[in-house]
C-alpha positions as a Markdown table, in Angstrom:
| # | Residue | x | y | z |
|---|---|---|---|---|
| 1 | Unk | -30.5 | 20.3 | 8.8 |
| 2 | Unk | -31.7 | 17.4 | 10.7 |
| 3 | Unk | -31.9 | 15.3 | 7.5 |
| 4 | Unk | -28.2 | 15.7 | 6.9 |
| 5 | Unk | -27.3 | 14.7 | 10.5 |
| 6 | Unk | -29.5 | 11.7 | 10.2 |
| 7 | Unk | -27.8 | 10.5 | 7.0 |
| 8 | Unk | -24.5 | 11.0 | 8.7 |
| 9 | Unk | -25.5 | 8.9 | 11.6 |
| 10 | Unk | -26.9 | 6.1 | 9.5 |
| 11 | Unk | -23.6 | 6.1 | 7.5 |
| 12 | Unk | -21.5 | 6.0 | 10.6 |
| 13 | Unk | -23.5 | 3.1 | 11.9 |
| 14 | Unk | -23.3 | 1.1 | 8.5 |
| 15 | Unk | -20.5 | -1.4 | 7.9 |
| 16 | Unk | -18.9 | 1.0 | 5.4 |
| 17 | Unk | -19.0 | 3.9 | 7.8 |
| 18 | Unk | -17.4 | 1.6 | 10.5 |
| 19 | Unk | -14.6 | 0.7 | 8.1 |
| 20 | Unk | -14.0 | 4.4 | 7.3 |
| 21 | Unk | -14.0 | 5.3 | 10.9 |
| 22 | Unk | -11.4 | 2.5 | 11.6 |
| 23 | Unk | -9.1 | 3.8 | 8.7 |
| 24 | Unk | -9.3 | 7.3 | 10.0 |
| 25 | Unk | -8.4 | 6.1 | 13.5 |
| 26 | Unk | -5.4 | 4.2 | 12.2 |
| 27 | Unk | -4.2 | 7.1 | 10.0 |
| 28 | Unk | -4.6 | 9.5 | 13.1 |
| 29 | Unk | -2.3 | 7.1 | 15.2 |
| 30 | Unk | 0.5 | 7.1 | 12.6 |
| 31 | Unk | 2.9 | 9.9 | 13.5 |
| 32 | Unk | 3.8 | 10.6 | 9.9 |
| 33 | Unk | 0.1 | 11.1 | 8.9 |
| 34 | Unk | -0.6 | 13.2 | 12.0 |
| 35 | Unk | 2.4 | 15.5 | 11.0 |
| 36 | Unk | 1.1 | 15.7 | 7.4 |
| 37 | Unk | -2.4 | 16.7 | 8.8 |
| 38 | Unk | -1.0 | 19.3 | 11.1 |
| 39 | Unk | 1.1 | 20.8 | 8.3 |
| 40 | Unk | -2.0 | 21.1 | 6.2 |
| 41 | Unk | -4.0 | 22.6 | 9.0 |
| 42 | Unk | -1.3 | 25.2 | 9.7 |
| 43 | Unk | -1.2 | 26.1 | 5.9 |
| 44 | Unk | -5.0 | 26.7 | 5.7 |
| 45 | Unk | -5.0 | 28.5 | 9.0 |
| 46 | Unk | -2.7 | 31.1 | 7.5 |
| 47 | Unk | -5.2 | 31.9 | 4.8 |
| 48 | Unk | -7.7 | 33.4 | 7.1 |
């Protein structure tokens, strides 16, 4: 399991990982995207 976490950490620190992180932050700050994500989470939450 530690190997997987190390790979995730390395990716997060890489330039590509930083770009992906910034894209996620921008999408999360957009009210329309946030509403889409909440709708999807509610949809999946009902299946349990």
